[in-house]
Short mmCIF file of C-alpha atoms and ligand atoms in Angstrom, two decimals:
data_model
loop_
_atom_site.label_atom_id
_atom_site.label_comp_id
_atom_site.label_asym_id
_atom_site.label_seq_id
_atom_site.Cartn_x
_atom_site.Cartn_y
_atom_site.Cartn_z
CA MET F 307 0.00 0.00 0.00
CA LYS F 308 2.64 2.48 1.10
CA THR F 309 4.84 1.44 -1.79
CA SER F 310 2.10 2.12 -4.32
CA VAL F 311 1.46 5.57 -2.86
CA ILE F 312 5.17 6.34 -3.02
CA ASN F 313 5.33 4.97 -6.55
CA GLY F 314 2.37 7.19 -7.46
CA LEU F 315 4.10 10.24 -6.01
CA ILE F 316 7.30 9.46 -7.85
CA LEU F 317 5.34 8.98 -11.05
CA SER F 318 3.51 12.30 -10.70
CA ALA F 319 6.76 14.03 -9.79
CA LEU F 320 8.26 12.66 -12.98
CA THR F 321 5.21 13.67 -15.00
CA LEU F 322 5.45 17.18 -13.56
CA SER F 323 9.21 17.33 -13.92
CA PRO F 324 10.52 20.74 -14.97
CA LEU F 325 11.61 19.26 -18.26
CA ALA F 326 8.05 18.20 -19.11
CA LEU F 327 6.72 21.61 -18.06
CA ALA F 328 9.26 23.69 -19.94
CA ASN F 329 7.86 25.90 -22.66
CA GLN F 330 9.23 25.07 -26.07
CA ALA F 331 9.44 26.74 -29.45
CA GLY F 332 6.02 26.66 -31.08
CA ASP F 333 4.06 26.26 -27.83
CA PHE F 334 0.86 28.24 -27.82
CA ILE F 335 -0.95 29.16 -24.59
CA VAL F 336 -4.45 30.58 -24.53
CA ARG F 337 -5.49 32.20 -21.24
CA GLY F 338 -8.90 33.41 -20.15
CA GLY F 339 -9.98 35.13 -16.95
CA ALA F 340 -10.67 38.40 -15.22
CA THR F 341 -8.84 41.55 -16.26
CA ASN F 342 -9.35 44.68 -14.20
CA ILE F 343 -8.42 48.14 -15.49
CA THR F 344 -7.85 50.70 -12.74
CA PRO F 345 -7.15 54.15 -14.23
CA ASP F 346 -4.64 56.50 -12.64
CA SER F 347 -6.42 58.29 -9.81
CA GLY F 348 -4.74 61.55 -10.88
CA LYS F 349 -7.21 64.10 -12.11
CA SER F 350 -7.45 65.45 -15.64
CA ASN F 351 -8.00 69.20 -16.09
CA ILE F 352 -10.98 70.40 -18.09
CA MET F 353 -10.29 73.37 -20.38
CA LEU F 354 -13.09 75.66 -21.52
CA ALA F 355 -12.35 77.93 -24.51
CA GLY F 356 -8.64 77.47 -23.90
CA ALA F 357 -8.71 78.40 -20.22
CA ASP F 358 -8.39 76.14 -17.19
CA SER F 359 -11.93 75.71 -15.88
CA THR F 360 -10.54 74.51 -12.49
CA MET F 361 -12.81 71.51 -12.97
CA THR F 362 -11.23 68.08 -13.21
CA LEU F 363 -12.41 64.60 -13.99
CA THR F 364 -11.59 61.05 -12.95
CA VAL F 365 -12.25 57.68 -14.57
CA ASP F 366 -13.34 54.70 -12.44
CA ASP F 367 -12.21 51.08 -12.73
CA ASN F 368 -13.84 48.21 -14.61
CA THR F 369 -13.35 44.45 -14.88
CA GLN F 370 -13.97 42.41 -18.02
CA LEU F 371 -13.25 39.00 -19.50
CA GLY F 372 -9.61 39.10 -20.59
CA LEU F 373 -7.96 36.82 -23.12
CA ASN F 374 -4.25 36.24 -23.72
CA PHE F 375 -2.71 34.51 -26.67
CA VAL F 376 0.92 33.60 -26.06
CA TYR F 377 3.27 32.14 -28.66
CA PHE F 378 6.71 30.85 -27.66
CA TYR F 379 9.75 31.38 -29.87
CA ASN F 380 11.78 29.37 -27.37
CA SER F 381 11.67 28.67 -23.63
CA ASN F 382 12.62 32.29 -22.82
CA TRP F 383 10.97 34.47 -25.45
CA ALA F 384 7.28 34.73 -26.28
CA VAL F 385 4.90 37.18 -27.86
CA GLU F 386 1.58 37.91 -26.17
CA LEU F 387 -1.63 39.53 -27.37
CA LEU F 388 -3.99 40.88 -24.68
CA ALA F 389 -7.60 41.08 -25.80
CA ALA F 390 -10.77 41.63 -23.78
CA THR F 391 -14.45 42.31 -23.94
CA PRO F 392 -15.14 46.08 -24.09
CA TYR F 393 -14.60 48.16 -20.96
CA THR F 394 -17.04 50.83 -19.84
CA HIS F 395 -15.83 53.42 -17.33
CA ASP F 396 -17.86 56.01 -15.45
CA VAL F 397 -16.38 59.48 -15.59
CA THR F 398 -16.84 61.71 -12.54
CA ILE F 399 -16.41 65.48 -12.48
CA GLN F 400 -14.83 67.50 -9.65
CA ASP F 401 -16.05 71.07 -9.47
CA LYS F 402 -14.66 72.41 -6.17
CA ASN F 403 -15.15 76.05 -7.22
CA ALA F 404 -18.77 75.42 -8.30
CA VAL F 405 -18.18 76.64 -11.87
CA LEU F 406 -21.12 74.53 -13.00
CA GLY F 407 -22.26 73.37 -9.54
CA VAL F 408 -21.73 69.74 -10.47
CA ASP F 409 -19.05 68.60 -7.99
CA GLY F 410 -18.97 64.80 -7.75
CA ALA F 411 -21.56 64.33 -10.50
CA ASN F 412 -21.38 61.49 -12.99
CA LEU F 413 -20.26 63.19 -16.19
CA GLY F 414 -20.99 60.21 -18.37
CA GLU F 415 -19.33 57.07 -19.55
CA VAL F 416 -16.77 55.96 -22.10
CA SER F 417 -16.16 52.51 -23.56
CA HIS F 418 -12.92 51.26 -25.02
CA LEU F 419 -10.94 48.29 -26.23
CA PRO F 420 -7.27 48.15 -25.22
CA PRO F 421 -5.54 45.48 -27.36
CA THR F 422 -1.89 45.18 -26.31
CA LEU F 423 0.90 43.30 -28.09
CA SER F 424 3.87 42.43 -25.88
CA ALA F 425 7.23 40.69 -26.00
CA LEU F 426 7.68 38.46 -22.93
CA TYR F 427 10.90 37.23 -21.40
CA TYR F 428 10.53 34.11 -19.24
CA PHE F 429 13.18 33.46 -16.59
CA ASP F 430 14.72 30.00 -16.32
CA THR F 431 13.44 28.52 -13.06
CA ASN F 432 13.50 24.75 -13.61
CA SER F 433 10.18 24.57 -11.79
CA ALA F 434 6.44 24.78 -12.46
CA PHE F 435 6.55 28.46 -11.47
CA LYS F 436 7.56 30.60 -14.43
CA PRO F 437 7.84 34.36 -13.90
CA TYR F 438 8.26 36.75 -16.79
CA ILE F 439 8.56 40.41 -17.68
CA GLY F 440 7.17 42.08 -20.76
CA VAL F 441 7.03 45.29 -22.75
CA GLY F 442 4.46 46.07 -25.37
CA ILE F 443 2.49 48.53 -27.42
CA ASN F 444 -1.13 49.39 -26.87
CA TYR F 445 -3.73 50.93 -29.10
CA THR F 446 -6.88 52.01 -27.29
CA VAL F 447 -9.94 52.90 -29.28
CA PHE F 448 -12.79 54.69 -27.50
CA PHE F 449 -16.43 54.47 -28.49
CA ASP F 450 -19.94 55.16 -27.12
CA GLU F 451 -18.74 58.29 -25.34
CA GLU F 452 -21.84 59.77 -23.78
CA PHE F 453 -22.72 62.51 -21.31
CA ALA F 454 -25.11 61.65 -18.48
CA GLU F 455 -28.48 63.45 -18.29
CA ALA F 456 -27.38 66.08 -15.74
CA PRO F 457 -24.43 67.45 -17.78
CA LYS F 458 -26.58 67.23 -20.91
CA SER F 459 -29.16 69.49 -19.28
CA LEU F 460 -26.30 71.97 -18.62
CA GLY F 461 -25.65 72.13 -22.36
CA LEU F 462 -22.77 69.65 -22.63
CA SER F 463 -22.89 67.48 -25.73
CA ASN F 464 -20.91 65.76 -28.47
CA LEU F 465 -18.25 64.11 -26.27
CA GLU F 466 -15.43 62.55 -28.28
CA LEU F 467 -12.23 60.80 -27.25
CA ASP F 468 -9.38 60.25 -29.70
CA GLY F 469 -7.64 56.87 -29.80
CA SER F 470 -4.37 56.43 -27.94
CA PHE F 471 -1.07 54.77 -28.85
CA GLY F 472 1.22 53.98 -25.93
CA LEU F 473 3.76 51.66 -24.35
CA SER F 474 3.03 49.06 -21.72
CA ALA F 475 5.16 47.17 -19.21
CA GLN F 476 4.26 44.15 -17.16
CA ILE F 477 5.37 41.46 -14.74
CA GLY F 478 3.60 38.14 -14.46
CA ALA F 479 3.93 34.46 -13.76
CA ASP F 480 2.53 31.16 -14.92
CA TYR F 481 2.14 28.29 -12.48
CA HIS F 482 1.92 25.03 -14.40
CA LEU F 483 -0.62 22.64 -12.88
CA ASP F 484 0.25 19.95 -15.41
CA GLU F 485 1.54 19.80 -18.97
CA LYS F 486 -1.55 21.54 -20.36
CA TRP F 487 -3.08 23.71 -17.66
CA SER F 488 -1.61 26.70 -15.87
CA LEU F 489 -2.64 29.57 -13.61
CA ASN F 490 -1.48 33.05 -14.53
CA ALA F 491 -1.33 36.35 -12.71
CA SER F 492 -0.01 39.59 -14.18
CA ILE F 493 0.20 43.28 -13.42
CA ARG F 494 0.79 45.76 -16.19
CA TYR F 495 0.92 49.49 -16.67
CA ILE F 496 -0.36 50.95 -19.92
CA ASP F 497 0.28 54.51 -21.03
CA ILE F 498 -3.14 55.60 -22.31
CA ASP F 499 -3.73 59.31 -22.86
CA ALA F 500 -6.83 60.48 -24.66
CA ASP F 501 -7.72 63.91 -25.97
CA ALA F 502 -11.37 64.56 -25.19
CA THR F 503 -13.42 67.30 -26.85
CA PHE F 504 -17.01 68.33 -26.21
CA ASP F 505 -19.51 71.06 -26.97
CA VAL F 506 -20.87 73.57 -24.49
CA GLY F 507 -24.13 75.14 -25.62
CA GLY F 508 -23.44 73.88 -29.14
CA ASN F 509 -19.93 75.41 -29.34
CA ASN F 510 -16.93 73.11 -29.55
CA VAL F 511 -15.00 74.77 -26.73
CA GLY F 512 -14.51 71.94 -24.22
CA LYS F 513 -11.23 70.03 -23.97
CA ALA F 514 -9.62 67.62 -21.55
CA ASP F 515 -6.45 65.55 -21.70
CA ILE F 516 -7.54 62.37 -19.99
CA ASN F 517 -4.65 60.47 -18.44
CA VAL F 518 -6.14 57.01 -18.13
CA ASP F 519 -2.66 55.49 -17.56
CA PRO F 520 -4.13 52.39 -15.90
CA MET F 521 -2.79 49.52 -13.88
CA VAL F 522 -4.16 46.34 -15.41
CA TYR F 523 -4.57 43.28 -13.19
CA SER F 524 -5.25 39.83 -14.65
CA LEU F 525 -5.99 36.44 -13.09
CA MET F 526 -6.31 33.74 -15.70
CA LEU F 527 -6.45 30.05 -16.42
CA GLY F 528 -4.23 28.97 -19.30
CA TYR F 529 -4.23 26.00 -21.62
CA LYS F 530 -1.22 24.99 -23.71
CA PHE F 531 -1.75 23.67 -27.24
NI1 LIG X 983 0.24 58.85 -19.91
#
């Protein structure tokens, strides 16, 4: 009895040997899970007709289904595409000087997709735990920008956010459960800056540079093909 348990342990240790778990050229891992985007809490200034309105805005966080596609060139180098279902963020306005009397009001919401292509470097660990670092490029496209009812009634309309190109950097790790399945956690920073424009009383005088610059947290389950 004891012998068979020990034999079983030895067998599973062999099956899960670092060699068997090593990533190889041509390996392809698909990961799915939760990806949270938490924008920089720093405030973005709102300009009206070229002057600082003293009003600022912030963008709240949102979690969506994230997908990673990772292709290995060898055991150290891989390329990763981050994709996700669309994010929708509430935008809140700070109006401490009561310019419009809307301090803390929901200004509206913006949706976006933040596809990010990264080069990953995996460290040699000789174990099931495989940490990596990565740098990448992000293109964020915004859509469905919309003012809430309250700012609309104040004459704000026609909100538009330009797309953003930026760099990203991340750290992460895979933990291989067996030859096929792995758990993944990663933290990345993406430089996302969007120029927003809007109309006030029908005149295109509103501007804000929105520094989204989010931290992006992912927890995923991966499967190796
Ligand atoms: Ni930035």
